[in-house]
mmCIF file of C-alpha atoms in Angstrom:
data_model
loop_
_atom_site.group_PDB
_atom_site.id
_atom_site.type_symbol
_atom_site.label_atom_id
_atom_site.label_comp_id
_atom_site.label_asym_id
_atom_site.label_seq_id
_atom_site.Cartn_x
_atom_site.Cartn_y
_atom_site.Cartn_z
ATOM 1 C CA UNK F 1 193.381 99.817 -31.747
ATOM 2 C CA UNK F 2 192.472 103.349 -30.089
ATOM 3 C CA UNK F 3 189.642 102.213 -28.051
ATOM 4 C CA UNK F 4 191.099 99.201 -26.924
ATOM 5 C CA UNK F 5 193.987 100.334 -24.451
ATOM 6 C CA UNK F 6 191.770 103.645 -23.367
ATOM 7 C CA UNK F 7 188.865 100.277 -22.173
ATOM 8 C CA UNK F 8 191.696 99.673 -19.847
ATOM 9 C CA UNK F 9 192.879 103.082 -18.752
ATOM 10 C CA UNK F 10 189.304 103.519 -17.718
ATOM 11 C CA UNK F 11 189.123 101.044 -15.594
ATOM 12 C CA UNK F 12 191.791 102.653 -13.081
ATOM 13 C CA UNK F 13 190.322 104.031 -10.262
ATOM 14 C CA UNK F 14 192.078 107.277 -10.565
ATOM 15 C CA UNK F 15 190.570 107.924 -13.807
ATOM 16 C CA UNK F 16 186.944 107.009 -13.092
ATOM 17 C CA UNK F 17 187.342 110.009 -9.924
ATOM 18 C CA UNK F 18 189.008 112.128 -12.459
ATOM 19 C CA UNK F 19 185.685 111.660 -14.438
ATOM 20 C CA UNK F 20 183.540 111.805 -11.939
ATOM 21 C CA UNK F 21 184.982 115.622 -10.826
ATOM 22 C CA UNK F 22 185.042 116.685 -14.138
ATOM 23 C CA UNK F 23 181.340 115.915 -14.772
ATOM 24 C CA UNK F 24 179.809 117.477 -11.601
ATOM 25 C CA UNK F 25 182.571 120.571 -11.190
ATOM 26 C CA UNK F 26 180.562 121.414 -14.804
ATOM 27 C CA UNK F 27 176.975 120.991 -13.854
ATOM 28 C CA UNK F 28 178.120 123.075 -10.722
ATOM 29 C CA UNK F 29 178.349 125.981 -12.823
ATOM 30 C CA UNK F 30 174.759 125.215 -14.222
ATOM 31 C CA UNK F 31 176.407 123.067 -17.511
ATOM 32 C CA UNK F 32 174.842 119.723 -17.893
ATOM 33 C CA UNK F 33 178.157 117.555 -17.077
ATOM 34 C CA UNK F 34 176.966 114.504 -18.436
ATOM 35 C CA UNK F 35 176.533 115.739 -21.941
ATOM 36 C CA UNK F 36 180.367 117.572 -21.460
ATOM 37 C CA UNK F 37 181.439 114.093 -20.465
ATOM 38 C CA UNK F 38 179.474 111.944 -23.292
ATOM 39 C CA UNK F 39 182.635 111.240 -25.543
ATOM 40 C CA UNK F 40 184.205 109.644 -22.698
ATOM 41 C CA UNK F 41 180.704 107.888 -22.022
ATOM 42 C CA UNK F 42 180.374 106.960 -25.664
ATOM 43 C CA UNK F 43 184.218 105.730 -26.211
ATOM 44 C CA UNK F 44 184.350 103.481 -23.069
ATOM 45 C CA UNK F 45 181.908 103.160 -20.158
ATOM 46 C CA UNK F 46 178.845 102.233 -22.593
ATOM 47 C CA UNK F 47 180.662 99.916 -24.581
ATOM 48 C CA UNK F 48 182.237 98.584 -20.894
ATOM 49 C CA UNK F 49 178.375 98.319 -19.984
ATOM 50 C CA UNK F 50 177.536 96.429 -23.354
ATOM 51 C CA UNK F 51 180.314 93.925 -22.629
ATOM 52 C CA UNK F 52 179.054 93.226 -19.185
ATOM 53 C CA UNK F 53 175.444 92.457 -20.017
ATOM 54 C CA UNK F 54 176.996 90.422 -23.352
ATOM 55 C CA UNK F 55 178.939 88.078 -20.774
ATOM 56 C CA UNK F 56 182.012 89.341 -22.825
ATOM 57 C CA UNK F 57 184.190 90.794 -19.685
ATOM 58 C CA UNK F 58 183.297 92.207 -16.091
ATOM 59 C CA UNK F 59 184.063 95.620 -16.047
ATOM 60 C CA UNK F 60 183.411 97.202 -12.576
ATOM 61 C CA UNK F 61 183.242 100.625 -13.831
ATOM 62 C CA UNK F 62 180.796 101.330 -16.566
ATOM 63 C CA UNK F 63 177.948 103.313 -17.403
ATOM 64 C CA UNK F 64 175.223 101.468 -15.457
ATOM 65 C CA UNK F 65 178.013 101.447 -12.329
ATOM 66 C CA UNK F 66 178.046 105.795 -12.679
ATOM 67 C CA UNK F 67 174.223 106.298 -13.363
ATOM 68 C CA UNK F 68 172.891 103.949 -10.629
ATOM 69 C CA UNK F 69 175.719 105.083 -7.638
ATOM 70 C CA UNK F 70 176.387 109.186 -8.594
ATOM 71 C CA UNK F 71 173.224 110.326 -9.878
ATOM 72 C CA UNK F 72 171.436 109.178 -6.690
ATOM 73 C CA UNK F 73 173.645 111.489 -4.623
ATOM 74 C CA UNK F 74 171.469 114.791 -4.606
ATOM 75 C CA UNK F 75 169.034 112.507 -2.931
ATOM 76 C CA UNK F 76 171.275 112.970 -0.077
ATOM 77 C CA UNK F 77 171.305 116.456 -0.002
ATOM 78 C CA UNK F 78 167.549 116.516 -0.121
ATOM 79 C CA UNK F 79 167.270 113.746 2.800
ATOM 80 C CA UNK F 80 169.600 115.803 4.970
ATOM 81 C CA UNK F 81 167.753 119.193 4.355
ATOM 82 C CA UNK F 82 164.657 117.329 6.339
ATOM 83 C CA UNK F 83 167.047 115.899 8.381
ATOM 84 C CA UNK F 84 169.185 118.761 9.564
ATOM 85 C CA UNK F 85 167.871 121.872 7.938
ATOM 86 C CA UNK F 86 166.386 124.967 9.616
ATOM 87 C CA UNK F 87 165.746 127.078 6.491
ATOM 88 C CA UNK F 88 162.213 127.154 5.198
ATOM 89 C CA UNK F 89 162.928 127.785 1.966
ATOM 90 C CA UNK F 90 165.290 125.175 1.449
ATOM 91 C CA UNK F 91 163.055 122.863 3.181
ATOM 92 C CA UNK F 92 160.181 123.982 0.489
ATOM 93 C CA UNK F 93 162.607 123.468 -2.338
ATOM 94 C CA UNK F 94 163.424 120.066 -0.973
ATOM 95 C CA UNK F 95 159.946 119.131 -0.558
ATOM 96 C CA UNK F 96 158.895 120.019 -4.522
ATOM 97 C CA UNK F 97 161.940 118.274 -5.463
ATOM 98 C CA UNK F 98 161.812 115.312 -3.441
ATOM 99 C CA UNK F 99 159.815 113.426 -6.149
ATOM 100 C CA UNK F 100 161.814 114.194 -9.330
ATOM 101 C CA UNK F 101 164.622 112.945 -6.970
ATOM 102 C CA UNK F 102 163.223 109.631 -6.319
ATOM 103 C CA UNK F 103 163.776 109.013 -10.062
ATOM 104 C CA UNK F 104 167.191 110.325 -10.160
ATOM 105 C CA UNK F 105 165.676 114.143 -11.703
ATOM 106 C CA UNK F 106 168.208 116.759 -10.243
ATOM 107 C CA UNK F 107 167.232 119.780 -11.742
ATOM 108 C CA UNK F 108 164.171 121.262 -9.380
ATOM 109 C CA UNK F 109 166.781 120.996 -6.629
ATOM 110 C CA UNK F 110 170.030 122.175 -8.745
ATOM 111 C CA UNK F 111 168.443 125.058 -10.068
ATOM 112 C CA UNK F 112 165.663 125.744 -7.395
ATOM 113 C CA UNK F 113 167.697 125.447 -4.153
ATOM 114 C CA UNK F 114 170.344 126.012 -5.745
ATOM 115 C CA UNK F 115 173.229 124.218 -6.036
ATOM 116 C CA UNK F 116 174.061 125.993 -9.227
ATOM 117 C CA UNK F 117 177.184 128.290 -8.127
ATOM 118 C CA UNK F 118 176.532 128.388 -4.628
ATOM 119 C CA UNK F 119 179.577 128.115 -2.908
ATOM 120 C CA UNK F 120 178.021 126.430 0.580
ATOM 121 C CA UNK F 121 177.487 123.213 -1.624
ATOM 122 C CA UNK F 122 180.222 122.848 -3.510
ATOM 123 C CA UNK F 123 182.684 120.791 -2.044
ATOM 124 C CA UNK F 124 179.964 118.041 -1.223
ATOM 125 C CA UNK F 125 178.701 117.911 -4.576
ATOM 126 C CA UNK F 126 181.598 117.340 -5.596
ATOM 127 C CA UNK F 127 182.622 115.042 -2.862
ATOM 128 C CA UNK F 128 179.833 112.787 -2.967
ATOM 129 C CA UNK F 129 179.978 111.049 -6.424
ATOM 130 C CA UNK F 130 183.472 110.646 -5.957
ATOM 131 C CA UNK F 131 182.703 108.855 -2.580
ATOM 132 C CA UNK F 132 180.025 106.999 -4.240
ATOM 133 C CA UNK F 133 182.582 105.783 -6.760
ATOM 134 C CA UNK F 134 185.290 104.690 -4.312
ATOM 135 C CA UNK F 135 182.242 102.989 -2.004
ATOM 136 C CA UNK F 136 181.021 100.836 -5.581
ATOM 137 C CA UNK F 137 184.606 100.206 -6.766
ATOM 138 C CA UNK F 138 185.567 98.586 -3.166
ATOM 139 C CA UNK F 139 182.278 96.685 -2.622
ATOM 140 C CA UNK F 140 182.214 95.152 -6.525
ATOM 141 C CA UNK F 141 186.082 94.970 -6.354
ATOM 142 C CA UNK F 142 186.205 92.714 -3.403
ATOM 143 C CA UNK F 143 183.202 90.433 -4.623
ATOM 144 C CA UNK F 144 180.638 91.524 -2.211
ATOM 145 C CA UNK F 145 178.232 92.995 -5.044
ATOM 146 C CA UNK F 146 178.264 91.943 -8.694
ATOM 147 C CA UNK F 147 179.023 94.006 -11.616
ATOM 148 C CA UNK F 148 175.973 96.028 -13.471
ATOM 149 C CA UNK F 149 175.570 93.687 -15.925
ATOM 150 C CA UNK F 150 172.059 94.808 -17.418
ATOM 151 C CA UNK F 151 171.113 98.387 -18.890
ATOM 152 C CA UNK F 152 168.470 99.801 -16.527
ATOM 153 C CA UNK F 153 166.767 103.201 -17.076
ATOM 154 C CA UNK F 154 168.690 106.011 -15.344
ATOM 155 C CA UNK F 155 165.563 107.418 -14.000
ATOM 156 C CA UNK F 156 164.911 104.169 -12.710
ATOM 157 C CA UNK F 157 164.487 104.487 -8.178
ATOM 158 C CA UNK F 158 166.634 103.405 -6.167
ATOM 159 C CA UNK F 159 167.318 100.490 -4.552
ATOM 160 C CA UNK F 160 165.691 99.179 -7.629
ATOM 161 C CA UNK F 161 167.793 100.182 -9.915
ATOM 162 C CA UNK F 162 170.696 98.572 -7.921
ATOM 163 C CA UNK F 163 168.877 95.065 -7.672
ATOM 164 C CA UNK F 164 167.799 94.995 -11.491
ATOM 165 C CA UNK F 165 171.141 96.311 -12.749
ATOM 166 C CA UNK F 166 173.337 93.978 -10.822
ATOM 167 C CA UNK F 167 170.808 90.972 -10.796
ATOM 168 C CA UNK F 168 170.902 90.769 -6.987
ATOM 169 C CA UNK F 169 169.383 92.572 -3.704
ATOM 170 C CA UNK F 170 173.108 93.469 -2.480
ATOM 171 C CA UNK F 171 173.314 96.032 -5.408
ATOM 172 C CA UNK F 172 169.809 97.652 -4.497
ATOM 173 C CA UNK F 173 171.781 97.666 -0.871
ATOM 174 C CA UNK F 174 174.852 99.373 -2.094
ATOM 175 C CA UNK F 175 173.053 102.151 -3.885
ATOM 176 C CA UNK F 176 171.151 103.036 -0.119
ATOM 177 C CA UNK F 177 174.278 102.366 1.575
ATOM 178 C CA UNK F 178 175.709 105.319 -0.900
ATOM 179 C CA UNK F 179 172.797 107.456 -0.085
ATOM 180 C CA UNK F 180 173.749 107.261 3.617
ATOM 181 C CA UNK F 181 176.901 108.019 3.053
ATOM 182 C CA UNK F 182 176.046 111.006 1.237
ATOM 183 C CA UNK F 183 173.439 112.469 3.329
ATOM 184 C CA UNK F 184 176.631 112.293 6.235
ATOM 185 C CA UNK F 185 178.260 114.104 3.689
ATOM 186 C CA UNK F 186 175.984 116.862 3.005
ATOM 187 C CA UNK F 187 174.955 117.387 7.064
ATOM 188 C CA UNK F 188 177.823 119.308 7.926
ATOM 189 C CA UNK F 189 176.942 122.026 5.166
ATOM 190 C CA UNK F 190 173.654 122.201 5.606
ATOM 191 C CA UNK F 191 174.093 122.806 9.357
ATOM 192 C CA UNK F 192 176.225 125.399 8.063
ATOM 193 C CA UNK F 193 174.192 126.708 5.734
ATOM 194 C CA UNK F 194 171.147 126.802 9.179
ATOM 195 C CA UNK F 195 173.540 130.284 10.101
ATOM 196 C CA UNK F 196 173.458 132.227 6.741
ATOM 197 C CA UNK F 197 170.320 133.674 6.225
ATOM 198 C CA UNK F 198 168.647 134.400 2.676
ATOM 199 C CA UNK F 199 167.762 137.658 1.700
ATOM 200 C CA UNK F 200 164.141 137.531 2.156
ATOM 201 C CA UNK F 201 164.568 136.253 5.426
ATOM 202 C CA UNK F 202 166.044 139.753 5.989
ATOM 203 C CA UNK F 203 163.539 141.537 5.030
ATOM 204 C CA UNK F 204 161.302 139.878 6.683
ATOM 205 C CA UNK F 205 163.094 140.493 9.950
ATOM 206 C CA UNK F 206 163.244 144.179 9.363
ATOM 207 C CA UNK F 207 159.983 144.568 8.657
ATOM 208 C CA UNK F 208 159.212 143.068 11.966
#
């Protein structure tokens, strides 16, 4: 009786951005989001997930829809660092992270560049899951990829993870059509970030 109208509630596209926000404002400030979120997780998006790969309904949002199309989106910041960045240590950061990233591992870049409470990346890490979400909603939404329909591994890489979870090759597209659309995302701020120089780099310039 409880869980039955919130299934539907969480659905709506306003909720699934209000979740979205709410679970990487947190791990912003350096608190793993996901594990803030998991009641909401627990109560409807795994049991929307369940359904799916049961052939019971065809929920659009649900936990394989967040974990293969948000968790991907650091991989964006990382891609435009080589892209666009100018800093060598963020470079360096990006370069040990790069391979925890390929299997959706945030953490060496969260807490190494960091994102953790710097203010430079907020507003795109914020911005890009919520992107992410609208991009999967509109392209499952208007037929042109199917629903996730089978559990994959989080850590599973992308592209992959897209074509297994969905059953077809336009899923593995959507997830690197998300990634390009986060790494446009991202550019502006790292360009930014090309003017702000770190402390060391100070140093360093005095000494010379």
């Amino acid at each position: 009786m409880i869980q039955a109208p919130l299934m539907g509630f969480s659905q709506g596209l306003g909720f699934s951005i209000l979740y979205q926000f709410i679970v990487w404002f947190f791990w912003w400030f350096g608190i793993h989001g996901h594990n803030v979120t998991a009641a909401i997780q627990n109560m409807v998006y795994m049991p929307a997930q369940l359904a799916n790969q049961a052939g019971d309904a065809s929920y659009v949002f649900s936990n394989g829809f967040f974990e293969e199309l948000t968790l991907l989106q650091v991989m964006g910041l990382v891609l435009a660092i080589f892209i666009f960045s100018k800093k060598a240590s963020w470079r360096a950061v990006a370069k040990v992270g790069f391979p925890a990233m390929l299997f959706n591992i945030q953490e060496p870049i969260a807490f190494g560049l960091p994102i953790v409470l710097n203010p430079i990346l907020f507003i795109p890490y914020i911005l890009s899951p919520i992107a992410n979400t609208i991009i999967g909603w509109l392209a499952i939404s208007t037929g042109i990829v199917p629903i996730f329909k089978y559990v994959v591994p989080w850590t599973m890489p992308s592209f992959f993870g897209g074509l297994i979870g969905t059953g077809s090759i336009s899923g593995g597209l959507l997830q690197l059509v998300c990634i390009a659309a986060d790494v446009c995302i991202y550019a502006p701020f790292v360009i930014a970030a090309n003017k702000i120089k770190d402390e060391g780099e100070d140093e360093e310039e005095d000494a010379a």
